[in-house]
Coordinates of C-alpha atoms and ligand atoms in Angstrom, one line a residue:
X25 CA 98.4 88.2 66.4
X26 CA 99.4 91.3 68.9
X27 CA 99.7 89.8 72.3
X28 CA 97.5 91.4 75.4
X29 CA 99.6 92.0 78.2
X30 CA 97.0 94.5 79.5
X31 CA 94.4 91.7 80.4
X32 CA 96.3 89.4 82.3
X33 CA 98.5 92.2 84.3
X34 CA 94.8 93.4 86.0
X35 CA 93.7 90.4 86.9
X36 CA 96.7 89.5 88.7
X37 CA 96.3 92.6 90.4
X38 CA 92.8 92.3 91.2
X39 CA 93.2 88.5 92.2
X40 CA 96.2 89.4 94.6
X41 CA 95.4 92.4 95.9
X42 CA 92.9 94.2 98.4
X43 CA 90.3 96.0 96.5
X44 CA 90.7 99.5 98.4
X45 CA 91.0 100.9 94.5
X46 CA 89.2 100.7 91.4
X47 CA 92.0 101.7 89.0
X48 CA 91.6 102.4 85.1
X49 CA 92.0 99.1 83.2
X50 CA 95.2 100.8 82.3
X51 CA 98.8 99.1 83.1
X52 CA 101.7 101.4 83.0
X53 CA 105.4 100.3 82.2
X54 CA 107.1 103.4 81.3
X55 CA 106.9 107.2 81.6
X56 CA 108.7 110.6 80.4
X57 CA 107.7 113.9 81.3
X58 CA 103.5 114.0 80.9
X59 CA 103.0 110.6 78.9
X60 CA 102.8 107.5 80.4
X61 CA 103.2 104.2 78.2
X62 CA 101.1 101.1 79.1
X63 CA 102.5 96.9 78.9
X64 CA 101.1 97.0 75.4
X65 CA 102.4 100.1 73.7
X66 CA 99.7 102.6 73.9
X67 CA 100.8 106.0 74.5
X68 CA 98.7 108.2 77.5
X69 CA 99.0 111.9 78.7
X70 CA 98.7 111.8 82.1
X71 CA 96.4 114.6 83.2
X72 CA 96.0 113.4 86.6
X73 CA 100.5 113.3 87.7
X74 CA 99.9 111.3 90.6
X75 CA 97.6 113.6 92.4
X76 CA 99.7 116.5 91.9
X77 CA 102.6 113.9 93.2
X78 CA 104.1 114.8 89.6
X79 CA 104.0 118.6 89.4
X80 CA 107.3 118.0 87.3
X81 CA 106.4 115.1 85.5
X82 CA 108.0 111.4 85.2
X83 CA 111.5 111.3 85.5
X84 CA 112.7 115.0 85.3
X85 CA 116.1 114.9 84.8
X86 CA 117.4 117.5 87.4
X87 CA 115.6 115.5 89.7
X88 CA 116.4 112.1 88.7
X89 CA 120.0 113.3 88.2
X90 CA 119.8 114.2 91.7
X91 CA 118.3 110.7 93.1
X92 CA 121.1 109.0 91.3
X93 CA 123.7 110.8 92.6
X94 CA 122.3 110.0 95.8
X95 CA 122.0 106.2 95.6
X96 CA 125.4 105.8 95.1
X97 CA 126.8 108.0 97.7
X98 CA 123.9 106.9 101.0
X99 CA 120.5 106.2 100.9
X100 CA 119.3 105.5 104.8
X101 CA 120.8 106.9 108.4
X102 CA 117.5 106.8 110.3
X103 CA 116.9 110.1 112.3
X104 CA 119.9 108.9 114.9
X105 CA 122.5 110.3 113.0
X106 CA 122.7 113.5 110.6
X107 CA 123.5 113.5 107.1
X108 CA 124.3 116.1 104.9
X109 CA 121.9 116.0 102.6
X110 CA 119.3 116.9 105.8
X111 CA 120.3 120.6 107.1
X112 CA 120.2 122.1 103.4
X113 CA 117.2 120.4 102.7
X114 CA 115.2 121.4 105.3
X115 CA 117.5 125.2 105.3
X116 CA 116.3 125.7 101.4
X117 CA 112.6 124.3 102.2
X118 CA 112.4 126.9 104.9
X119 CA 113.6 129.7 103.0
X120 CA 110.9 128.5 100.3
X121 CA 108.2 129.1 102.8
X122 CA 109.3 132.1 104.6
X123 CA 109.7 130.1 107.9
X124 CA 112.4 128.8 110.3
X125 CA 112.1 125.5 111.6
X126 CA 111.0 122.4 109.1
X127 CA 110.0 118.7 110.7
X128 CA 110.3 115.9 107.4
X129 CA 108.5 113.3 107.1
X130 CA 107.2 110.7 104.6
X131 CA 103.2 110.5 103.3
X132 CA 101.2 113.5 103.5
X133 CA 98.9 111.9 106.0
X134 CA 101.5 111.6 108.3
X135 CA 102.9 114.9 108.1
X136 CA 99.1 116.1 108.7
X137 CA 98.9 113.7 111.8
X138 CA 102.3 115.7 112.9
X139 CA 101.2 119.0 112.3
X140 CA 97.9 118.0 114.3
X141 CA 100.2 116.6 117.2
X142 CA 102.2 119.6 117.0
X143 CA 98.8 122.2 116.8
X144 CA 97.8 120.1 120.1
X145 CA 101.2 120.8 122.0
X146 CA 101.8 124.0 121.0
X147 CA 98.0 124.7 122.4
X148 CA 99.1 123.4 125.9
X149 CA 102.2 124.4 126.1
X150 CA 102.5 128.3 124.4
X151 CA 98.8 129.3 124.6
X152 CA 97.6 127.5 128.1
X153 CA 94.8 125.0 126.8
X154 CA 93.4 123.3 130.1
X155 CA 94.8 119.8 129.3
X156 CA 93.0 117.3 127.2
X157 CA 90.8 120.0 126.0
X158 CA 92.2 120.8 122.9
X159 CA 90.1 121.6 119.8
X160 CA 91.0 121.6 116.0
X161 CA 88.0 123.2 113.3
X162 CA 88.3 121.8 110.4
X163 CA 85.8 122.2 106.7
X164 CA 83.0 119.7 105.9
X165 CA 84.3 118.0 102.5
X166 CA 88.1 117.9 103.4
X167 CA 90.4 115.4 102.5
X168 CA 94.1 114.6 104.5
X169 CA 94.6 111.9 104.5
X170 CA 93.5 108.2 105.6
X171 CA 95.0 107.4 109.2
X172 CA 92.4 107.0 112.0
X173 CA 92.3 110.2 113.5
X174 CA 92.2 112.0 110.1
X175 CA 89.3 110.0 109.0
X176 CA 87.5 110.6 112.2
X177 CA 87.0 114.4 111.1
X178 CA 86.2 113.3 107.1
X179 CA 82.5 114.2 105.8
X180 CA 82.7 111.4 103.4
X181 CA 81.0 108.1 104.4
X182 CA 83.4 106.1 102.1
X183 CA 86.6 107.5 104.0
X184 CA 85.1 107.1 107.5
X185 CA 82.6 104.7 108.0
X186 CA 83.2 101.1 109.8
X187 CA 86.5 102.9 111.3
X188 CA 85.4 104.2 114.6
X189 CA 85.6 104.6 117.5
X190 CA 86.7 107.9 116.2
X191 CA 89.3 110.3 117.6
X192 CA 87.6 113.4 119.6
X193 CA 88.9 116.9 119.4
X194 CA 87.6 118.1 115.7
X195 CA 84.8 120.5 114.9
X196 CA 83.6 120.6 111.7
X197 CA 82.0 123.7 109.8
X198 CA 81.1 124.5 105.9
X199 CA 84.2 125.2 103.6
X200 CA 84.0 128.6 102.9
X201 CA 82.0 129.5 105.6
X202 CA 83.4 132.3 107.9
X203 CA 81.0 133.2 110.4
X204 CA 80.6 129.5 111.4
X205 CA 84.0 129.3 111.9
X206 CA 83.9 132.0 113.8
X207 CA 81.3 130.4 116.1
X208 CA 83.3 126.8 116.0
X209 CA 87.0 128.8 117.5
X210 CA 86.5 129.2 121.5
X211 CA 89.4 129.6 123.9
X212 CA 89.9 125.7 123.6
X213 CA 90.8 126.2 120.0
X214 CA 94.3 125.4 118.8
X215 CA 94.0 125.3 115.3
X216 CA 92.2 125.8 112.0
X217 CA 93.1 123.0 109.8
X218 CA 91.9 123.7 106.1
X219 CA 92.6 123.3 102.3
X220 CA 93.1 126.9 100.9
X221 CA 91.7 125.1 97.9
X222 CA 89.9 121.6 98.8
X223 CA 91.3 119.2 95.8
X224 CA 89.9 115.8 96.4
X225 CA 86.7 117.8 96.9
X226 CA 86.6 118.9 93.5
X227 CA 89.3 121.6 93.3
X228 CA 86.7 123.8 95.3
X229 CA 87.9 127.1 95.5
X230 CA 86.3 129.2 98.4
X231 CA 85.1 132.4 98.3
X232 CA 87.6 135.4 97.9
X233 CA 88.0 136.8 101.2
X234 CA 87.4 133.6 102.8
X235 CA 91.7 132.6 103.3
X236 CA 92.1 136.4 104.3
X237 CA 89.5 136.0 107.2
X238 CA 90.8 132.9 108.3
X239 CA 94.1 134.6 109.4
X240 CA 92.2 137.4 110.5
X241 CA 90.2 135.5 112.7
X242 CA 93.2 133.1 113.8
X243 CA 95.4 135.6 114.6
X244 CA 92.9 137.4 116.6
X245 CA 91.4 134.0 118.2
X246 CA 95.5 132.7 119.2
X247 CA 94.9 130.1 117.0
X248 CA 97.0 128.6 114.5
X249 CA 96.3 128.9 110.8
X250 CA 97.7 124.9 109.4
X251 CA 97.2 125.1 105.4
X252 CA 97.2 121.7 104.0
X253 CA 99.0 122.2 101.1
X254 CA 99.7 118.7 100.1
X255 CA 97.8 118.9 96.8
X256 CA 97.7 122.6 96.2
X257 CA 101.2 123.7 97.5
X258 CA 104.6 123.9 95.3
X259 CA 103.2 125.3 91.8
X260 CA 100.5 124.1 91.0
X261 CA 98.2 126.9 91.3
X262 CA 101.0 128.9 89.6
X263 CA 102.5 130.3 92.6
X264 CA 104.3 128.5 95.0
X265 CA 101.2 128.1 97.6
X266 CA 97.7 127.9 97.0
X267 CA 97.9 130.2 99.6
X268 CA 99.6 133.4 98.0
X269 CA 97.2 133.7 95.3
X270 CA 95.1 135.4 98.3
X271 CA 98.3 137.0 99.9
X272 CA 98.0 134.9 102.6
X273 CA 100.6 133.4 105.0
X274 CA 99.4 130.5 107.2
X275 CA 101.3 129.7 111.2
X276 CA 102.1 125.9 109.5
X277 CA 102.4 124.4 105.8
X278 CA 101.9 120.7 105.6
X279 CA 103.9 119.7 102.5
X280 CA 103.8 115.9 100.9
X281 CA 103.3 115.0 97.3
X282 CA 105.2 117.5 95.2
X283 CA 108.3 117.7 97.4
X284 CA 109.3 114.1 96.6
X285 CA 109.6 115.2 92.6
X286 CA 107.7 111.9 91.9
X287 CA 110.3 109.5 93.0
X288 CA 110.1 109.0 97.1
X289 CA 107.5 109.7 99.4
X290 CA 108.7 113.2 101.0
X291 CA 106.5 115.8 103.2
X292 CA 107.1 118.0 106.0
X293 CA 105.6 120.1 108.2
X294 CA 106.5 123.8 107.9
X295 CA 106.8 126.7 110.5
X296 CA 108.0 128.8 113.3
X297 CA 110.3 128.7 116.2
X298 CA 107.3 129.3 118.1
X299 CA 105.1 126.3 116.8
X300 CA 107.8 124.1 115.7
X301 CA 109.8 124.6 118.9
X302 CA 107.7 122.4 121.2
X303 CA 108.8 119.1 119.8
X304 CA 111.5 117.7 121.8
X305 CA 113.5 114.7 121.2
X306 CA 111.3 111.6 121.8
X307 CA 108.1 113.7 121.0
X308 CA 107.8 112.5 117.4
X309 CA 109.5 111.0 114.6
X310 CA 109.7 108.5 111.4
X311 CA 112.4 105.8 110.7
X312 CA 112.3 107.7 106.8
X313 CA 111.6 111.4 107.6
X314 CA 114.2 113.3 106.2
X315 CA 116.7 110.7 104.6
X316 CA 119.1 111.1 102.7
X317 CA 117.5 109.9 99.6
X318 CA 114.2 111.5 100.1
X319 CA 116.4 115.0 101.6
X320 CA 118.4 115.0 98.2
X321 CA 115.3 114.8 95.9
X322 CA 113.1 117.3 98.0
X323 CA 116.6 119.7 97.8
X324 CA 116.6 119.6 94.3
X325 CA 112.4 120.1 93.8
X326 CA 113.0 122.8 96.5
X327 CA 115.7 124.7 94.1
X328 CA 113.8 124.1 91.1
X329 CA 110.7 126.1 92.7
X330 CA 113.0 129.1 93.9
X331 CA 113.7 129.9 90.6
X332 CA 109.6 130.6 90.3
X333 CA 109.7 128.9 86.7
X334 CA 107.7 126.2 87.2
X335 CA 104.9 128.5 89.0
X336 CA 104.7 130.8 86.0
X337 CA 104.5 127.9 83.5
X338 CA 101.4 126.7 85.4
X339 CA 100.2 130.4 85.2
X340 CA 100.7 130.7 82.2
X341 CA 99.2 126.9 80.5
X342 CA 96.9 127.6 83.3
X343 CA 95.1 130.6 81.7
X344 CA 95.3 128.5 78.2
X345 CA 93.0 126.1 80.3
X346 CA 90.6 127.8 81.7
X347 CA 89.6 129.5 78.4
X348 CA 89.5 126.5 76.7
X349 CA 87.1 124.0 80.0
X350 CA 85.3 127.5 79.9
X351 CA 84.0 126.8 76.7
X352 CA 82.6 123.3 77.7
X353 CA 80.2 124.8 80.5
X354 CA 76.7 124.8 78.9
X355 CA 78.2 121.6 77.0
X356 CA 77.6 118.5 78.8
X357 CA 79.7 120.7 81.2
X358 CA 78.2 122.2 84.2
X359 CA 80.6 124.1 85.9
X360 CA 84.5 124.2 85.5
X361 CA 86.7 125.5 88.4
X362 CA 90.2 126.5 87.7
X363 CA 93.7 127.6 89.3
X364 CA 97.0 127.6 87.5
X365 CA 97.1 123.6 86.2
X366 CA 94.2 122.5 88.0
X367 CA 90.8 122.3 87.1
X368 CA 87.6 120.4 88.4
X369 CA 85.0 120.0 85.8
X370 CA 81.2 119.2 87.2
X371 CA 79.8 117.1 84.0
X372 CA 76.0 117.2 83.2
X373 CA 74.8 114.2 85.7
X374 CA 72.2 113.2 82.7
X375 CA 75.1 113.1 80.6
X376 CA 77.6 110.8 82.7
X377 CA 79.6 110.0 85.7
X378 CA 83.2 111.2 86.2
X379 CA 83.7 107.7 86.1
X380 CA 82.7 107.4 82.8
X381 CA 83.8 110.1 81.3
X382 CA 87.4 108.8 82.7
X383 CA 86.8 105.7 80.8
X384 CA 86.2 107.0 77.4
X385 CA 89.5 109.2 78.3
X386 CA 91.2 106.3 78.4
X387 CA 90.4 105.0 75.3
X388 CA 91.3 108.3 73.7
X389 CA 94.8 108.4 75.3
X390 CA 94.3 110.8 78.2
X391 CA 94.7 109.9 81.6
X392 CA 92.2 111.7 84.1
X393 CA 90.3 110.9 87.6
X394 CA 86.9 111.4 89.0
X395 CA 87.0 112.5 91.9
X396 CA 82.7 112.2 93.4
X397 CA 79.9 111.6 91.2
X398 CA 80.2 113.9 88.0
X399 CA 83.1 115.5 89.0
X400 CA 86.5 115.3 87.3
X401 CA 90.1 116.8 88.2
X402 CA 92.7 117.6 85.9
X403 CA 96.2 117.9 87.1
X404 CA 98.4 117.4 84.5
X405 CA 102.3 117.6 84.8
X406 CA 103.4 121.4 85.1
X407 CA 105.7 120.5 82.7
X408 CA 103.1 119.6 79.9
X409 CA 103.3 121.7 76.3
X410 CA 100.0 123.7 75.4
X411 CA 99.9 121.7 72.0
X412 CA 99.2 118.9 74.7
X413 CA 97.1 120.7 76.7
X414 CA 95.2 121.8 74.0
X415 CA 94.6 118.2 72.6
X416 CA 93.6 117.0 76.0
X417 CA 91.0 119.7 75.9
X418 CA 89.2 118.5 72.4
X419 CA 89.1 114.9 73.8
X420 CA 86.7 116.2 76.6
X421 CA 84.8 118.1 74.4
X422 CA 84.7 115.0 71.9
X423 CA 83.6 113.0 74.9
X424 CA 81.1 115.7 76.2
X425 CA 79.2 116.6 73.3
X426 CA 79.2 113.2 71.5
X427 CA 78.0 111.7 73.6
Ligands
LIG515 C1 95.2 117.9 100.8 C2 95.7 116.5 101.1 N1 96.1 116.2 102.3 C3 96.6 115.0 102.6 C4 96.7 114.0 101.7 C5 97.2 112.7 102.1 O1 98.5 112.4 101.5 P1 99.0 110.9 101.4 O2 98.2 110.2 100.4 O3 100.4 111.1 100.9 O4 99.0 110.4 102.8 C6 96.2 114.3 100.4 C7 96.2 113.2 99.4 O5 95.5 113.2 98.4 C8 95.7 115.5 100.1 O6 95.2 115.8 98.9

């Protein structure tokens, strides 16, 4: 009789823990590279890497290599003291984004929460805000993140309601939407916060033009262009930034997932003298920002993107993608959106919920998340082979037209 470790592992979870997940019946004890291995043996490709927390897959070895090297040498200093694992980090991470000045911290929602502190300063300080009047436009539908004031600017009931009272200071317009964000920037304005592609959305891409007129419009307005590139940034769009593939450079990256290679929580706020030279010691700071651990495994994700292999990989599989989702729309498949490794796929709501399509995924060895109602994302390890990808691909289309 084969023993079930599966069944007992979730309901300790669900008995111990707070419900603020609904996680796939699904208990992983090992991974390499794109495939996850559950309690009981099964065998999954992960198509979802941790949000995009896995552009490189489980346990790269450069990177691991590098996190091991690490441990045994020093692992915490706290921002007191410098380590040397902290000015080439943040020197490389620069260089990556065509900046000068680099501010590390640990979750993405905290490095958003920085670079909306920093927006806010900058805004008094360099363009002469009246104080307290500061403004921030951000896009109906985003997602950064889950702290108090982020939520306070979400459109999604789930993420915001039953947490106010709400942090003041955010104007919301449509994603994609240029002339009302025109009309949202006035002379209070410090800052257009935005996905260049909105992921938890949907991987919603907007309009072609639409990242070039933001800079237009910011540059012309004073007003700083922040990209959240937390989910899109550091290959998987195939370029470095979400951002390029419209030959667009932003006043501020926000960096989190990627940049800790799947092993520590690492993200960091990216950008000029000008905007990053405001902060002054006491302003800000983390206990974790920038140590050593997290400053050796971001320096070693950071030299594995200069080399641009990873972004053409995802260019390349990525093309292999799209034509394959493509054939799916008129399927079960409505609409299929797609950049590099990353696809949203809008199902046929008579057909089934992302939910369940996830399900059945599961029980086909793939590993994929819903993100609202019929929608599903796909963002599978950079590092993933097109005989995998291509397998992945006729388990949807099982799923979609069976059922
Ligand atoms: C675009 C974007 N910003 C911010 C965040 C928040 O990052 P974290 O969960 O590390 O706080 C996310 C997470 O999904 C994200 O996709």
């Amino acid at each position: 009789m084969t023993v079930d470790r599966t069944t007992p592992a979730v309901a300790e979870a669900e008995r111990w823990t707070a419900h603020n997940y609904h996680p796939l019946p699904v208990v992983v004890a090992e991974a390499d590279g794109a495939w996850v291995t559950d309690v009981d043996g099964r065998r999954y490709l992960d198509c979802l890497a941790g949000y995009s927390a896995l552009n490189f897959g489980h346990r790269h070895p450069a990177i691991v290599d590098a996190a091991h090297r690490q441990l045994d040498r020093v692992t915490l200093t706290s921002r007191a003291f410098l380590h040397d694992q902290f000015g080439p980090f943040c020197h490389a991470l620069a260089e990556l984004c065509r900046m000068d000045r680099v501010l590390p911290m640990n979750s993405g929602a905290e490095a958003v929460e920085t670079a909306i502190k920093v927006a806010r300063k900058w805004g008094y300080r360099v363009k002469g805000v009246p104080a307290g009047q500061a403004s921030i436009v951000v896009a109906a539908g985003n997602f950064h993140g889950r702290t108090t004031t982020i939520v306070s600017f979400s459109t999604d009931p789930e993420a915001r309601d039953d947490y106010g009272p709400y942090t003041p200071g955010f104007r919301v317009v449509p994603y994609g939407d240029l002339a009302a964000l025109r009309a949202a920037v006035d002379e209070t304005t410090v800052a257009v916060l935005i996905e260049p592609i909105q992921g938890e959305a949907g991987v919603l891409v907007p309009p072609a033009g639409y990242l070039p007129g933001v800079r237009q419009l910011c540059t012309e307005a004073n007003v700083l262009f922040v990209a959240d590139e937390i989910q899109s940034g550091l290959g998987r769009t195939g370029s470095t930034f979400a951002c390029d593939l419209e030959g667009v450079a932003p006043d501020v990256y926000v960096l989190g997932k990627a940049l800790g290679g799947g092993i520590v929580p690492v993200s960091a706020v990216v950008s000029t003298l000008d905007v990053l030279g405001v902060m002054h010691p006491g302003n800000h700071g983390s206990t974790f920002g920038g140590n050593p651990l997290a400053a050796a495994v971001g320096r070693e994700v950071v030299r594995m993107l200069q080399t641009g292999e990873i972004q053409e990989r995802a260019r390349m599989l990525g093309q292999s993608l799209a034509s394959r989702l493509d054939k799916l729309v008129g399927r079960g498949v409505v609409a299929v959106r797609t950049r590099g490794l990353w696809a949203g796929i809008d199902l046929d709501p008579a057909l089934m919920t992302g939910r369940e399509l996830c399900e059945r995924m599961l029980t086909r060895g793939v590993l994929v998340k819903d993100t609202h109602g019929s929608t599903v994302r796909l963002a599978p390890p950079l590092v993933i082979d097109d005989a995998d990808l291509a397998w992945m691909t006729d388990q949807i289309e099982a799923v979609v037209t069976v059922a």
